[in-house]
Amino acid sequence: MPMHQETADDLIRKIFALQRSLRCVTQRSADIGGPGVALQGVMRMIGEDGELRATELAAKLGVGPAGLSRHVAELEELGYVRRRPHPQDRRAYLISLTELGDSVLREALKNRAVLLQDALADWSEDQAQLASSALGALSDSLFTSIRRAPGTAGPTPETPVSESAGANN
């Protein structure tokens, strides 16, 4: 039986509330001298794959090429990523984290995890795992639905949450 309209409305409200809360947690964990939240998200996606084409990265992030190009240029200028010509396609570049970028990203993710652990200090491990499982299932279902939708406009994520374990953004 499909979910009721009231349940769908309530779920949407709670998802938006979660997004706002996560944005606040993420902003609090950002290092003032380091890359901002958006750049950390780009770095995390690069770090998950090790090295990838800009078009693949844009699709994973759900952004257009112009926005991604600005982020990559800024990250490159800061010394966090490097670009190299693609060996089989002279028109494309491969993007990867530098040692500095990897170190900065690991530290940012560690700080974010500590902040979340502190914020949820009254949660048990079982509660946290149940929430993680439910959020993963929700993300996977939404991902699958988006990929199946006819005429879906714009980029879609490349990998469901359950396949990119530990993804924090």
mmCIF file of C-alpha atoms in Angstrom:
data_model
loop_
_atom_site.group_PDB
_atom_site.id
_atom_site.type_symbol
_atom_site.label_atom_id
_atom_site.label_comp_id
_atom_site.label_asym_id
_atom_site.label_seq_id
_atom_site.Cartn_x
_atom_site.Cartn_y
_atom_site.Cartn_z
ATOM 1 C CA MET A 1 0.000 0.000 0.000
ATOM 2 C CA PRO A 2 1.483 3.391 -0.957
ATOM 3 C CA MET A 3 2.189 5.898 1.773
ATOM 4 C CA HIS A 4 -0.534 8.383 2.687
ATOM 5 C CA GLN A 5 -0.319 12.031 1.611
ATOM 6 C CA GLU A 6 -0.001 13.180 5.245
ATOM 7 C CA THR A 7 2.913 10.804 5.817
ATOM 8 C CA ALA A 8 4.662 12.016 2.654
ATOM 9 C CA ASP A 9 4.155 15.656 3.735
ATOM 10 C CA ASP A 10 5.526 14.899 7.215
ATOM 11 C CA LEU A 11 8.537 13.042 5.755
ATOM 12 C CA ILE A 12 9.332 15.971 3.463
ATOM 13 C CA ARG A 13 9.158 18.429 6.397
ATOM 14 C CA LYS A 14 11.476 16.211 8.429
ATOM 15 C CA ILE A 15 13.937 15.811 5.556
ATOM 16 C CA PHE A 16 14.127 19.604 5.145
ATOM 17 C CA ALA A 17 14.575 20.012 8.917
ATOM 18 C CA LEU A 18 17.383 17.442 8.801
ATOM 19 C CA GLN A 19 19.030 19.318 5.910
ATOM 20 C CA ARG A 20 18.933 22.572 7.898
ATOM 21 C CA SER A 21 20.340 20.855 11.003
ATOM 22 C CA LEU A 22 23.120 19.196 9.019
ATOM 23 C CA ARG A 23 23.980 22.513 7.394
ATOM 24 C CA CYS A 24 24.373 24.029 10.874
ATOM 25 C CA VAL A 25 26.534 21.121 12.090
ATOM 26 C CA THR A 26 28.640 21.309 8.942
ATOM 27 C CA GLN A 27 29.107 25.080 9.255
ATOM 28 C CA ARG A 28 30.156 24.721 12.898
ATOM 29 C CA SER A 29 32.724 22.076 11.999
ATOM 30 C CA ALA A 30 34.285 24.071 9.160
ATOM 31 C CA ASP A 31 37.818 25.307 9.784
ATOM 32 C CA ILE A 32 37.869 29.070 9.276
ATOM 33 C CA GLY A 33 41.261 28.868 7.554
ATOM 34 C CA GLY A 34 40.444 25.760 5.506
ATOM 35 C CA PRO A 35 38.196 25.014 2.567
ATOM 36 C CA GLY A 36 34.543 25.874 2.987
ATOM 37 C CA VAL A 37 31.737 23.354 3.176
ATOM 38 C CA ALA A 38 31.105 23.276 -0.580
ATOM 39 C CA LEU A 39 34.792 22.738 -1.359
ATOM 40 C CA GLN A 40 34.985 19.998 1.286
ATOM 41 C CA GLY A 41 32.114 18.238 -0.476
ATOM 42 C CA VAL A 42 33.970 18.386 -3.777
ATOM 43 C CA MET A 43 37.139 17.120 -2.104
ATOM 44 C CA ARG A 44 35.256 14.241 -0.462
ATOM 45 C CA MET A 45 33.863 13.086 -3.803
ATOM 46 C CA ILE A 46 37.320 13.246 -5.382
ATOM 47 C CA GLY A 47 38.818 11.400 -2.420
ATOM 48 C CA GLU A 48 36.278 8.582 -2.689
ATOM 49 C CA ASP A 49 37.311 7.817 -6.265
ATOM 50 C CA GLY A 50 40.996 8.702 -6.055
ATOM 51 C CA GLU A 51 41.001 10.254 -9.514
ATOM 52 C CA LEU A 52 38.179 11.080 -11.887
ATOM 53 C CA ARG A 53 37.122 13.173 -14.858
ATOM 54 C CA ALA A 54 35.447 16.517 -14.290
ATOM 55 C CA THR A 55 32.259 15.288 -15.997
ATOM 56 C CA GLU A 56 32.083 12.307 -13.615
ATOM 57 C CA LEU A 57 32.640 14.574 -10.634
ATOM 58 C CA ALA A 58 29.946 17.022 -11.777
ATOM 59 C CA ALA A 59 27.454 14.163 -12.160
ATOM 60 C CA LYS A 60 28.267 12.792 -8.696
ATOM 61 C CA LEU A 61 27.809 16.221 -7.141
ATOM 62 C CA GLY A 62 24.710 17.073 -9.160
ATOM 63 C CA VAL A 63 26.210 20.360 -10.402
ATOM 64 C CA GLY A 64 26.884 21.870 -13.785
ATOM 65 C CA PRO A 65 30.293 22.122 -15.415
ATOM 66 C CA ALA A 66 30.692 25.881 -14.816
ATOM 67 C CA GLY A 67 30.146 25.645 -11.050
ATOM 68 C CA LEU A 68 32.404 22.637 -10.799
ATOM 69 C CA SER A 69 35.115 24.347 -12.821
ATOM 70 C CA ARG A 70 35.182 27.249 -10.338
ATOM 71 C CA HIS A 71 35.423 24.865 -7.375
ATOM 72 C CA VAL A 72 38.198 22.799 -8.955
ATOM 73 C CA ALA A 73 40.139 25.928 -9.931
ATOM 74 C CA GLU A 74 39.905 27.244 -6.368
ATOM 75 C CA LEU A 75 40.940 23.891 -4.888
ATOM 76 C CA GLU A 76 43.853 23.696 -7.293
ATOM 77 C CA GLU A 77 44.966 27.220 -6.389
ATOM 78 C CA LEU A 78 44.856 26.284 -2.684
ATOM 79 C CA GLY A 79 46.987 23.210 -3.396
ATOM 80 C CA TYR A 80 44.273 20.684 -2.452
ATOM 81 C CA VAL A 81 43.766 19.090 -5.884
ATOM 82 C CA ARG A 82 45.748 18.525 -9.045
ATOM 83 C CA ARG A 83 44.621 18.157 -12.623
ATOM 84 C CA ARG A 84 46.464 16.156 -15.221
ATOM 85 C CA PRO A 85 45.626 15.482 -18.861
ATOM 86 C CA HIS A 86 43.601 12.325 -19.407
ATOM 87 C CA PRO A 87 45.909 9.794 -21.113
ATOM 88 C CA GLN A 88 43.242 8.561 -23.575
ATOM 89 C CA ASP A 89 41.258 11.778 -24.124
ATOM 90 C CA ARG A 90 43.238 14.947 -24.808
ATOM 91 C CA ARG A 91 40.143 17.089 -24.228
ATOM 92 C CA ALA A 92 39.665 15.848 -20.648
ATOM 93 C CA TYR A 93 41.499 16.141 -17.358
ATOM 94 C CA LEU A 94 41.751 13.780 -14.418
ATOM 95 C CA ILE A 95 41.330 15.368 -10.989
ATOM 96 C CA SER A 96 42.796 13.982 -7.763
ATOM 97 C CA LEU A 97 43.586 15.160 -4.245
ATOM 98 C CA THR A 98 47.099 16.240 -3.376
ATOM 99 C CA GLU A 99 48.725 15.011 -0.162
ATOM 100 C CA LEU A 100 47.758 18.312 1.442
ATOM 101 C CA GLY A 101 44.174 17.994 0.183
ATOM 102 C CA ASP A 102 43.895 14.452 1.529
ATOM 103 C CA SER A 103 45.241 15.534 4.910
ATOM 104 C CA VAL A 104 42.940 18.567 5.136
ATOM 105 C CA LEU A 105 39.940 16.465 4.115
ATOM 106 C CA ARG A 106 40.666 13.715 6.651
ATOM 107 C CA GLU A 107 40.975 16.315 9.410
ATOM 108 C CA ALA A 108 37.733 18.056 8.379
ATOM 109 C CA LEU A 109 35.815 14.757 8.322
ATOM 110 C CA LYS A 110 37.266 13.780 11.700
ATOM 111 C CA ASN A 111 36.198 17.126 13.187
ATOM 112 C CA ARG A 112 32.715 16.760 11.728
ATOM 113 C CA ALA A 113 32.371 13.231 13.171
ATOM 114 C CA VAL A 114 33.462 14.444 16.628
ATOM 115 C CA LEU A 115 30.940 17.283 16.474
ATOM 116 C CA LEU A 116 28.170 14.847 15.507
ATOM 117 C CA GLN A 117 29.197 12.435 18.281
ATOM 118 C CA ASP A 118 29.040 15.310 20.786
ATOM 119 C CA ALA A 119 25.684 16.505 19.465
ATOM 120 C CA LEU A 120 24.235 12.986 19.713
ATOM 121 C CA ALA A 121 25.955 12.046 22.971
ATOM 122 C CA ASP A 122 22.672 10.807 24.433
ATOM 123 C CA TRP A 123 22.160 8.335 21.539
ATOM 124 C CA SER A 124 23.133 4.703 21.889
ATOM 125 C CA GLU A 125 25.197 2.934 19.236
ATOM 126 C CA ASP A 126 22.054 0.977 18.272
ATOM 127 C CA GLN A 127 20.059 4.182 17.756
ATOM 128 C CA ALA A 128 22.829 5.663 15.606
ATOM 129 C CA GLN A 129 23.083 2.509 13.497
ATOM 130 C CA LEU A 130 19.293 2.359 13.069
ATOM 131 C CA ALA A 131 19.224 6.001 11.934
ATOM 132 C CA SER A 132 22.121 5.378 9.565
ATOM 133 C CA SER A 133 20.364 2.361 8.093
ATOM 134 C CA ALA A 134 17.070 4.221 7.657
ATOM 135 C CA LEU A 135 18.780 7.208 6.031
ATOM 136 C CA GLY A 136 20.746 4.905 3.723
ATOM 137 C CA ALA A 137 17.561 3.104 2.660
ATOM 138 C CA LEU A 138 15.782 6.437 2.082
ATOM 139 C CA SER A 139 18.680 7.752 0.013
ATOM 140 C CA ASP A 140 18.907 4.548 -2.020
ATOM 141 C CA SER A 141 15.160 4.587 -2.735
ATOM 142 C CA LEU A 142 15.245 8.235 -3.814
ATOM 143 C CA PHE A 143 18.324 7.568 -5.956
ATOM 144 C CA THR A 144 16.654 4.601 -7.659
ATOM 145 C CA SER A 145 13.474 6.578 -8.239
ATOM 146 C CA ILE A 146 15.375 9.509 -9.774
ATOM 147 C CA ARG A 147 17.326 7.218 -12.100
ATOM 148 C CA ARG A 148 14.100 5.529 -13.302
ATOM 149 C CA ALA A 149 12.108 8.734 -13.784
ATOM 150 C CA PRO A 150 11.485 9.486 -17.472
ATOM 151 C CA GLY A 151 12.732 12.861 -18.661
ATOM 152 C CA THR A 152 14.556 13.646 -15.446
ATOM 153 C CA ALA A 153 16.121 17.055 -15.957
ATOM 154 C CA GLY A 154 19.583 17.889 -14.750
ATOM 155 C CA PRO A 155 22.364 15.756 -13.330
ATOM 156 C CA THR A 156 21.664 12.909 -10.927
ATOM 157 C CA PRO A 157 23.900 11.410 -8.298
ATOM 158 C CA GLU A 158 26.151 8.606 -9.473
ATOM 159 C CA THR A 159 26.318 6.429 -6.365
ATOM 160 C CA PRO A 160 23.688 5.673 -3.738
ATOM 161 C CA VAL A 161 24.629 6.300 -0.110
ATOM 162 C CA SER A 162 24.918 2.614 0.767
ATOM 163 C CA GLU A 163 27.608 2.217 -1.912
ATOM 164 C CA SER A 164 29.622 5.198 -0.673
ATOM 165 C CA ALA A 165 29.809 4.119 2.942
ATOM 166 C CA GLY A 166 30.612 6.813 5.419
ATOM 167 C CA ALA A 167 29.727 9.669 3.082
ATOM 168 C CA ASN A 168 29.371 12.866 5.107
ATOM 169 C CA ASN A 169 28.609 16.062 3.431
#
